[in-house]
Amino acid sequence: MNKEDFSEEAEKLQEIIAKFNEVMEYYNLRLDAIPKIYKDNPLMIANFIELYSRKISLMKRTIKKPYFARIDFARDGEKNVEKLYIGKVGVMDEDNNNITIDWRAPISSMYYDSNLGRTSYEAPEGTWTGEMLVKRQYEIEDGKLQSFQDVDTVSNDDLLKPYLEASVDNRLRNIVSTIQVEQNAIIREPIAKNVIVQGVAGSGKTTVALHRIAYLVYNNRERINPEQYLVIGPNKFFVNYISSVLPDLDVDNVNQLTYLELCQKSINEKIQLINEEEKLIKSITDMESLEYERFKVSMRFKEALDKYVEQIDKSIVPDEELVIKGYRILPQEIIQKIYNSIGNNIIYNSIEKKIERVKLLLDKYIEKNNVKLERIIKRQYREKIEELSEEKKREEILKLEYVEKELKTNFRSSIKKYFSFKTKEILNLYYNFLCNITKYVEIEKINDWENKLKNNIANIKKKKVEFEDLSALIYLKVKIVGTEEYDNYRQIAIDEAQDYGDFSFYALKILFRRATFSIFGDLAQSIYQYRGIRNWNEVLNTTFEGDCELKYLLKSYRTTTEIMNSANNITKHINLEIAKPVIRHGENVEYIRYEKNQIDLIEKIIKEYMKKAYVSIAIICKNDEEAKKIYKKLKERNITATNIVDNENKYDGGICVITSYLAKGLEFDGVIITDASEEKYSSEKAIDMKLLYVAMTRPLHELKVLYQKDITKPLREEAKKWTACMLCKHVV
């Protein structure tokens, strides 16, 4: 980078900023003119005001950093070389000339995927080929050029370092400039494709998920509205987080729900989720006691529900004639025949839809057989008046026409009463199912099933549910009521998907029957073992029947090489995918043995971290009991900390005390693990190893691992090396 080139690029930056201002001025003038131009069309006024206001807002947010990259592309068959400046948003001047190119545009894919030289990109109109002559990356702050460098690939580790070393608050917003080849490939998969992404800790799963949504919204905006996308998050903490991030990615009005909120919305009933912490803690020590919970997220449970729905289906037509005003209109056999004729037609794939169809067919049947039914009514009428005197008979016969009209008037309401099944009371239907579950499935071999079932039923009656009940409720909603209100959705993104069971994915797939899925998770972080997925192939084969591709993100960008290599000792031990750290070095992981001075050590490390100006520091404990003790001791020493007790907590930085299971999905500058002993994290228990792996992969920069007595087996060799190293230093 010479001075002349820098000066030229600095001038170009100011030129583009000036053009941004010109365009914003033009849009503001348009805003002023719109009410006058379309004075007789309020809808047109509203639409244009929304359009121009949004464009101005986006440009205001990006004007101080209007672009982050440039590519020079010489198309085959054309003399001119295109100089394309790539930014978070694409901006055109009044003459529709590009000022900046949106990172999501097809041509921008060359920046992420291609090296200098011969290249191509796919556009809606076909494949464009040519020569990429320049690939340049810029560092711009507050409207001023800081530096730039020519690169041959975006994945150069040296280029990544400034972004990876940034504070937690800014990392997601900067990533568009450093999206990696493997991340970009997932982001740009077409909307018609189902994908499951197995991503190691720190591989950017959430980031890729949100950028994929942003990409799909941008490239399918002509035919799919943002409201037709849904992001399902693990908790409200996550949902609140992404709701503030998506607008920065030029995405508004995308739906965001937790699984509980989705269930509430679908069954249209207010339900309360029972706190899962107790079960999670129990699973750490006694996994066998949670067999019943595991059963409820399995496909066996779905099969039992199928039998229950089948029984309901068979009982829909009452075992009696259709009677109106005392007259026998239709025998049960005919109505049953009409109902059975519908079968399992995909259009009428729920009981409610079948009932509505039967009512329509009965209407048509009455119309078609009007003469026949009139004869039946007349015969029954004569039978009724047979014992009357001749004079009374004549009087009643005169009323016959009136009776026939009244019968026809009451036909629809009588049909409605005839089909008395209440399709919308899903929670009540589920309650009945649980009360009679042994009719549909053998569960006697399940550990402690009687007590579990009894408690489950009692809670359902109070509208209290466990996470494992949600899939069943959604499934019943689909089978009983149908999916009509969800048929408009086109893309569903699920984060932390390893915490869902087989049945959960199946229920979601049939609920959103016209949508495709982007599923993100990490089996190594599957800490809810009693309900989580164990193998992605189960989902691929059962839910998607092969119509889905499994992709991998194996590089960890969150943490240093030293920390990731240490954490990989855990994944090796439980035979899971090993993360490949990006070459960003930092402090070695410290393994510190203690006897009674744990809180002294923690206080000392906190002070060390604070001297390094770490914005976020986490003290990660195994469970809530340990976390409460540590928090209390810190408070006694006047150390200000946040005690994160559930996933609804808001964390804005500083020191926090948090359990290993609540730390999942979060990241911190520095981390202290309070006790990694074998006693605390047993090497024989997969759940313990996964919890420890979660804890070890939270830090961006530094990790201290404390332990009493013997450290957990997978970390023993590493701890020995560290101790030997410290002894050597001490001797020296």
CSV table of N, CA, C and O in Angstrom, one decimal, residues 607-686:
chain,number,residue,atom,x,y,z
A,607,LYS,N,-9.1,-9.8,38.8
A,607,LYS,CA,-8.3,-8.6,38.8
A,607,LYS,C,-7.3,-8.6,37.6
A,607,LYS,O,-7.1,-7.6,36.9
A,608,GLU,N,-6.8,-9.8,37.3
A,608,GLU,CA,-5.9,-9.9,36.1
A,608,GLU,C,-6.6,-9.6,34.8
A,608,GLU,O,-6.1,-8.9,34.0
A,609,TYR,N,-7.8,-10.2,34.7
A,609,TYR,CA,-8.6,-10.0,33.5
A,609,TYR,C,-9.0,-8.5,33.4
A,609,TYR,O,-9.0,-7.9,32.3
A,610,MET,N,-9.3,-7.9,34.5
A,610,MET,CA,-9.8,-6.5,34.4
A,610,MET,C,-8.6,-5.5,34.1
A,610,MET,O,-8.8,-4.5,33.4
A,611,LYS,N,-7.4,-5.9,34.5
A,611,LYS,CA,-6.2,-5.1,34.1
A,611,LYS,C,-6.0,-5.2,32.5
A,611,LYS,O,-5.5,-4.3,31.9
A,612,LYS,N,-6.5,-6.3,31.9
A,612,LYS,CA,-6.4,-6.5,30.5
A,612,LYS,C,-7.5,-5.8,29.7
A,612,LYS,O,-7.7,-6.0,28.5
A,613,ALA,N,-8.4,-5.1,30.5
A,613,ALA,CA,-9.5,-4.4,29.9
A,613,ALA,C,-10.6,-5.3,29.3
A,613,ALA,O,-11.2,-4.9,28.3
A,614,TYR,N,-10.7,-6.5,29.8
A,614,TYR,CA,-11.7,-7.4,29.3
A,614,TYR,C,-13.1,-6.9,29.7
A,614,TYR,O,-13.4,-6.6,30.8
A,615,VAL,N,-14.0,-6.8,28.6
A,615,VAL,CA,-15.3,-6.2,28.8
A,615,VAL,C,-16.3,-7.2,29.5
A,615,VAL,O,-17.1,-6.9,30.2
A,616,SER,N,-16.1,-8.5,29.2
A,616,SER,CA,-17.0,-9.5,29.7
A,616,SER,C,-16.2,-10.7,30.3
A,616,SER,O,-15.2,-11.2,29.7
A,617,ILE,N,-16.5,-11.0,31.5
A,617,ILE,CA,-15.8,-12.1,32.3
A,617,ILE,C,-16.8,-13.0,32.9
A,617,ILE,O,-17.8,-12.6,33.5
A,618,ALA,N,-16.6,-14.3,32.6
A,618,ALA,CA,-17.6,-15.3,33.1
A,618,ALA,C,-16.9,-16.3,34.1
A,618,ALA,O,-15.8,-16.8,33.8
A,619,ILE,N,-17.6,-16.5,35.2
A,619,ILE,CA,-17.2,-17.5,36.1
A,619,ILE,C,-18.2,-18.7,36.0
A,619,ILE,O,-19.3,-18.5,36.3
A,620,ILE,N,-17.7,-19.8,35.3
A,620,ILE,CA,-18.7,-20.8,35.0
A,620,ILE,C,-18.6,-22.0,36.0
A,620,ILE,O,-17.6,-22.6,36.2
A,621,CYS,N,-19.8,-22.3,36.6
A,621,CYS,CA,-19.9,-23.3,37.5
A,621,CYS,C,-20.7,-24.5,36.9
A,621,CYS,O,-21.4,-24.4,36.0
A,622,LYS,N,-20.5,-25.7,37.6
A,622,LYS,CA,-21.2,-26.9,37.1
A,622,LYS,C,-22.7,-26.8,37.2
A,622,LYS,O,-23.5,-27.1,36.3
A,623,ASN,N,-23.2,-26.3,38.4
A,623,ASN,CA,-24.6,-26.3,38.6
A,623,ASN,C,-25.0,-25.0,39.4
A,623,ASN,O,-24.1,-24.2,39.8
A,624,ASP,N,-26.3,-24.9,39.6
A,624,ASP,CA,-26.8,-23.7,40.2
A,624,ASP,C,-26.4,-23.5,41.7
A,624,ASP,O,-26.1,-22.4,42.2
A,625,GLU,N,-26.3,-24.6,42.4
A,625,GLU,CA,-25.9,-24.6,43.8
A,625,GLU,C,-24.5,-24.0,44.0
A,625,GLU,O,-24.3,-23.2,44.8
A,626,GLU,N,-23.6,-24.5,43.1
A,626,GLU,CA,-22.2,-24.0,43.1
A,626,GLU,C,-22.2,-22.5,42.7
A,626,GLU,O,-21.5,-21.7,43.3
A,627,ALA,N,-23.0,-22.1,41.7
A,627,ALA,CA,-23.0,-20.7,41.3
A,627,ALA,C,-23.5,-19.8,42.4
A,627,ALA,O,-23.0,-18.7,42.5
A,628,LYS,N,-24.5,-20.2,43.1
A,628,LYS,CA,-25.0,-19.4,44.2
A,628,LYS,C,-24.0,-19.1,45.3
A,628,LYS,O,-23.9,-18.0,45.8
A,629,LYS,N,-23.2,-20.2,45.6
A,629,LYS,CA,-22.1,-20.1,46.6
A,629,LYS,C,-21.1,-19.1,46.2
A,629,LYS,O,-20.6,-18.2,46.9
A,630,ILE,N,-20.6,-19.2,44.9
A,630,ILE,CA,-19.6,-18.3,44.4
A,630,ILE,C,-20.1,-16.9,44.3
A,630,ILE,O,-19.3,-16.0,44.7
A,631,TYR,N,-21.3,-16.7,43.9
A,631,TYR,CA,-21.9,-15.4,43.8
A,631,TYR,C,-21.9,-14.7,45.2
A,631,TYR,O,-21.6,-13.5,45.3
A,632,LYS,N,-22.4,-15.5,46.2
A,632,LYS,CA,-22.5,-15.0,47.5
A,632,LYS,C,-21.1,-14.5,48.1
A,632,LYS,O,-21.0,-13.4,48.7
A,633,LYS,N,-20.1,-15.3,47.8
A,633,LYS,CA,-18.7,-15.0,48.3
A,633,LYS,C,-18.1,-13.8,47.6
A,633,LYS,O,-17.5,-13.0,48.2
A,634,LEU,N,-18.4,-13.7,46.3
A,634,LEU,CA,-18.0,-12.5,45.6
A,634,LEU,C,-18.6,-11.2,46.1
A,634,LEU,O,-18.0,-10.2,46.3
A,635,LYS,N,-19.9,-11.3,46.4
A,635,LYS,CA,-20.7,-10.2,47.0
A,635,LYS,C,-20.1,-9.8,48.3
A,635,LYS,O,-20.0,-8.6,48.6
A,636,GLU,N,-19.7,-10.8,49.1
A,636,GLU,CA,-19.1,-10.5,50.4
A,636,GLU,C,-17.8,-9.7,50.3
A,636,GLU,O,-17.4,-9.0,51.2
A,637,ARG,N,-17.1,-9.9,49.2
A,637,ARG,CA,-15.9,-9.2,48.9
A,637,ARG,C,-16.1,-8.0,48.1
A,637,ARG,O,-15.1,-7.4,47.5
A,638,ASN,N,-17.3,-7.5,48.0
A,638,ASN,CA,-17.7,-6.3,47.3
A,638,ASN,C,-17.3,-6.3,45.8
A,638,ASN,O,-16.9,-5.3,45.2
A,639,ILE,N,-17.3,-7.5,45.2
A,639,ILE,CA,-17.1,-7.7,43.8
A,639,ILE,C,-18.4,-7.7,43.1
A,639,ILE,O,-19.2,-8.6,43.3
A,640,THR,N,-18.7,-6.7,42.2
A,640,THR,CA,-19.9,-6.6,41.5
A,640,THR,C,-20.0,-7.6,40.4
A,640,THR,O,-19.2,-7.6,39.5
A,641,ALA,N,-21.0,-8.4,40.5
A,641,ALA,CA,-21.2,-9.5,39.5
A,641,ALA,C,-22.7,-9.7,39.2
A,641,ALA,O,-23.5,-9.4,40.1
A,642,THR,N,-23.0,-10.2,38.0
A,642,THR,CA,-24.4,-10.6,37.7
A,642,THR,C,-24.5,-12.1,37.9
A,642,THR,O,-23.7,-12.9,37.4
A,643,ASN,N,-25.6,-12.5,38.6
A,643,ASN,CA,-25.8,-14.0,38.8
A,643,ASN,C,-26.9,-14.4,37.7
A,643,ASN,O,-28.1,-14.0,37.9
A,644,ILE,N,-26.5,-15.0,36.7
A,644,ILE,CA,-27.4,-15.4,35.6
A,644,ILE,C,-28.1,-16.8,36.1
A,644,ILE,O,-27.4,-17.8,36.0
A,645,VAL,N,-29.3,-16.7,36.4
A,645,VAL,CA,-30.0,-17.8,37.0
A,645,VAL,C,-30.9,-18.6,36.0
A,645,VAL,O,-31.3,-19.7,36.3
A,646,ASP,N,-31.3,-17.9,34.9
A,646,ASP,CA,-32.1,-18.6,33.9
A,646,ASP,C,-31.9,-17.9,32.6
A,646,ASP,O,-31.2,-16.9,32.5
A,647,ASN,N,-32.4,-18.5,31.5
A,647,ASN,CA,-32.1,-18.0,30.2
A,647,ASN,C,-33.0,-16.8,29.8
A,647,ASN,O,-32.9,-16.4,28.6
A,648,GLU,N,-33.7,-16.3,30.7
A,648,GLU,CA,-34.5,-15.1,30.5
A,648,GLU,C,-33.6,-13.8,30.9
A,648,GLU,O,-34.0,-12.7,30.6
A,649,ASN,N,-32.6,-14.1,31.6
A,649,ASN,CA,-31.7,-13.0,32.1
A,649,ASN,C,-31.1,-12.2,31.0
A,649,ASN,O,-30.8,-12.7,29.9
A,650,LYS,N,-31.0,-10.9,31.3
A,650,LYS,CA,-30.3,-10.0,30.3
A,650,LYS,C,-28.9,-9.8,30.8
A,650,LYS,O,-28.6,-9.5,32.0
A,651,TYR,N,-27.9,-10.0,29.9
A,651,TYR,CA,-26.5,-9.8,30.3
A,651,TYR,C,-25.9,-8.7,29.4
A,651,TYR,O,-25.8,-8.9,28.1
A,652,ASP,N,-25.4,-7.6,29.9
A,652,ASP,CA,-24.8,-6.5,29.2
A,652,ASP,C,-23.3,-6.4,29.4
A,652,ASP,O,-22.8,-5.3,29.3
A,653,GLY,N,-22.7,-7.4,29.8
A,653,GLY,CA,-21.2,-7.3,30.0
A,653,GLY,C,-20.9,-7.2,31.5
A,653,GLY,O,-21.7,-7.3,32.4
A,654,GLY,N,-19.6,-7.1,31.8
A,654,GLY,CA,-19.1,-7.1,33.2
A,654,GLY,C,-18.8,-8.5,33.7
A,654,GLY,O,-18.7,-9.5,32.9
A,655,ILE,N,-18.8,-8.7,35.0
A,655,ILE,CA,-18.5,-10.0,35.6
A,655,ILE,C,-19.9,-10.7,35.8
A,655,ILE,O,-20.8,-10.2,36.3
A,656,CYS,N,-19.9,-12.0,35.4
A,656,CYS,CA,-21.1,-12.8,35.7
A,656,CYS,C,-20.8,-14.2,36.2
A,656,CYS,O,-19.7,-14.7,35.9
A,657,VAL,N,-21.7,-14.7,37.0
A,657,VAL,CA,-21.6,-16.1,37.5
A,657,VAL,C,-22.7,-16.8,36.8
A,657,VAL,O,-23.8,-16.4,36.9
A,658,ILE,N,-22.3,-17.9,36.2
A,658,ILE,CA,-23.3,-18.6,35.3
A,658,ILE,C,-23.0,-20.1,35.3
A,658,ILE,O,-21.9,-20.5,35.5
A,659,THR,N,-24.0,-20.9,35.2
A,659,THR,CA,-23.9,-22.4,35.1
A,659,THR,C,-23.4,-22.8,33.7
A,659,THR,O,-23.6,-22.1,32.8
A,660,SER,N,-22.8,-24.0,33.6
A,660,SER,CA,-22.3,-24.5,32.4
A,660,SER,C,-23.4,-24.6,31.3
A,660,SER,O,-23.2,-24.3,30.1
A,661,TYR,N,-24.6,-25.0,31.8
A,661,TYR,CA,-25.7,-25.2,30.8
A,661,TYR,C,-26.4,-23.9,30.3
A,661,TYR,O,-26.8,-23.9,29.2
A,662,LEU,N,-26.3,-22.9,31.2
A,662,LEU,CA,-26.9,-21.6,30.7
A,662,LEU,C,-25.9,-20.8,29.9
A,662,LEU,O,-26.2,-19.9,29.2
A,663,ALA,N,-24.6,-21.2,29.9
A,663,ALA,CA,-23.6,-20.5,29.2
A,663,ALA,C,-23.6,-20.8,27.7
A,663,ALA,O,-23.0,-20.1,26.9
A,664,LYS,N,-24.3,-21.9,27.3
A,664,LYS,CA,-24.4,-22.3,25.9
A,664,LYS,C,-24.9,-21.2,25.0
A,664,LYS,O,-25.9,-20.7,25.3
A,665,GLY,N,-24.2,-21.0,24.0
A,665,GLY,CA,-24.6,-19.9,23.0
A,665,GLY,C,-24.0,-18.5,23.3
A,665,GLY,O,-24.1,-17.6,22.5
A,666,LEU,N,-23.4,-18.4,24.5
A,666,LEU,CA,-22.8,-17.1,24.9
A,666,LEU,C,-21.3,-17.1,24.7
A,666,LEU,O,-20.7,-18.2,24.5
A,667,GLU,N,-20.7,-15.9,24.7
A,667,GLU,CA,-19.2,-15.8,24.6
A,667,GLU,C,-18.7,-14.7,25.5
A,667,GLU,O,-19.4,-13.7,25.7
A,668,PHE,N,-17.5,-14.8,26.0
A,668,PHE,CA,-16.9,-13.9,26.9
A,668,PHE,C,-15.5,-13.6,26.6
A,668,PHE,O,-14.8,-14.5,26.0
A,669,ASP,N,-14.9,-12.5,27.0
A,669,ASP,CA,-13.5,-12.2,26.8
A,669,ASP,C,-12.6,-13.2,27.6
A,669,ASP,O,-11.7,-13.8,27.0
A,670,GLY,N,-12.9,-13.3,28.8
A,670,GLY,CA,-12.2,-14.2,29.7
A,670,GLY,C,-13.1,-15.1,30.5
A,670,GLY,O,-14.2,-14.7,30.9
A,671,VAL,N,-12.7,-16.4,30.7
A,671,VAL,CA,-13.5,-17.4,31.4
A,671,VAL,C,-12.7,-18.0,32.5
A,671,VAL,O,-11.5,-18.3,32.4
A,672,ILE,N,-13.4,-18.3,33.7
A,672,ILE,CA,-12.8,-19.0,34.8
A,672,ILE,C,-13.8,-20.2,35.0
A,672,ILE,O,-15.0,-20.1,35.2
A,673,ILE,N,-13.3,-21.5,34.9
A,673,ILE,CA,-14.0,-22.7,35.2
A,673,ILE,C,-13.7,-23.0,36.6
A,673,ILE,O,-12.5,-23.2,37.0
A,674,THR,N,-14.7,-23.1,37.5
A,674,THR,CA,-14.4,-23.1,39.0
A,674,THR,C,-13.9,-24.4,39.5
A,674,THR,O,-13.1,-24.5,40.4
A,675,ASP,N,-14.3,-25.5,38.9
A,675,ASP,CA,-13.9,-26.8,39.3
A,675,ASP,C,-14.0,-27.9,38.2
A,675,ASP,O,-15.1,-28.4,38.0
A,676,ALA,N,-12.9,-28.3,37.6
A,676,ALA,CA,-13.0,-29.3,36.5
A,676,ALA,C,-12.4,-30.6,37.0
A,676,ALA,O,-11.8,-31.3,36.2
A,677,SER,N,-12.7,-30.9,38.2
A,677,SER,CA,-12.2,-32.2,38.8
A,677,SER,C,-13.0,-33.4,38.2
A,677,SER,O,-14.1,-33.2,37.7
A,678,GLU,N,-12.4,-34.5,38.3
A,678,GLU,CA,-13.1,-35.8,37.9
A,678,GLU,C,-14.4,-36.0,38.7
A,678,GLU,O,-15.4,-36.4,38.1
A,679,GLU,N,-14.4,-35.6,39.9
A,679,GLU,CA,-15.6,-35.7,40.8
A,679,GLU,C,-16.7,-34.9,40.2
A,679,GLU,O,-17.9,-35.2,40.3
A,680,LYS,N,-16.4,-33.7,39.8
A,680,LYS,CA,-17.4,-32.7,39.3
A,680,LYS,C,-17.8,-33.0,37.8
A,680,LYS,O,-19.0,-33.0,37.5
A,681,TYR,N,-16.8,-33.3,37.0
A,681,TYR,CA,-17.1,-33.6,35.6
A,681,TYR,C,-16.5,-35.0,35.3
A,681,TYR,O,-15.4,-35.2,34.9
A,682,SER,N,-17.4,-36.0,35.5
A,682,SER,CA,-17.0,-37.4,35.3
A,682,SER,C,-16.7,-37.7,33.9
A,682,SER,O,-17.5,-37.5,33.0
A,683,SER,N,-15.5,-38.3,33.6
A,683,SER,CA,-15.1,-38.7,32.2
A,683,SER,C,-16.0,-39.8,31.7
A,683,SER,O,-15.9,-40.2,30.5
A,684,GLU,N,-16.7,-40.5,32.7
A,684,GLU,CA,-17.5,-41.6,32.3
A,684,GLU,C,-18.9,-41.2,31.8
A,684,GLU,O,-19.7,-42.0,31.3
A,685,LYS,N,-19.3,-39.9,32.0
A,685,LYS,CA,-20.6,-39.5,31.7
A,685,LYS,C,-20.5,-38.5,30.5
A,685,LYS,O,-19.9,-37.4,30.6
A,686,ALA,N,-21.2,-38.8,29.4
A,686,ALA,CA,-21.2,-38.0,28.2
A,686,ALA,C,-21.7,-36.6,28.5
A,686,ALA,O,-21.2,-35.6,28.0
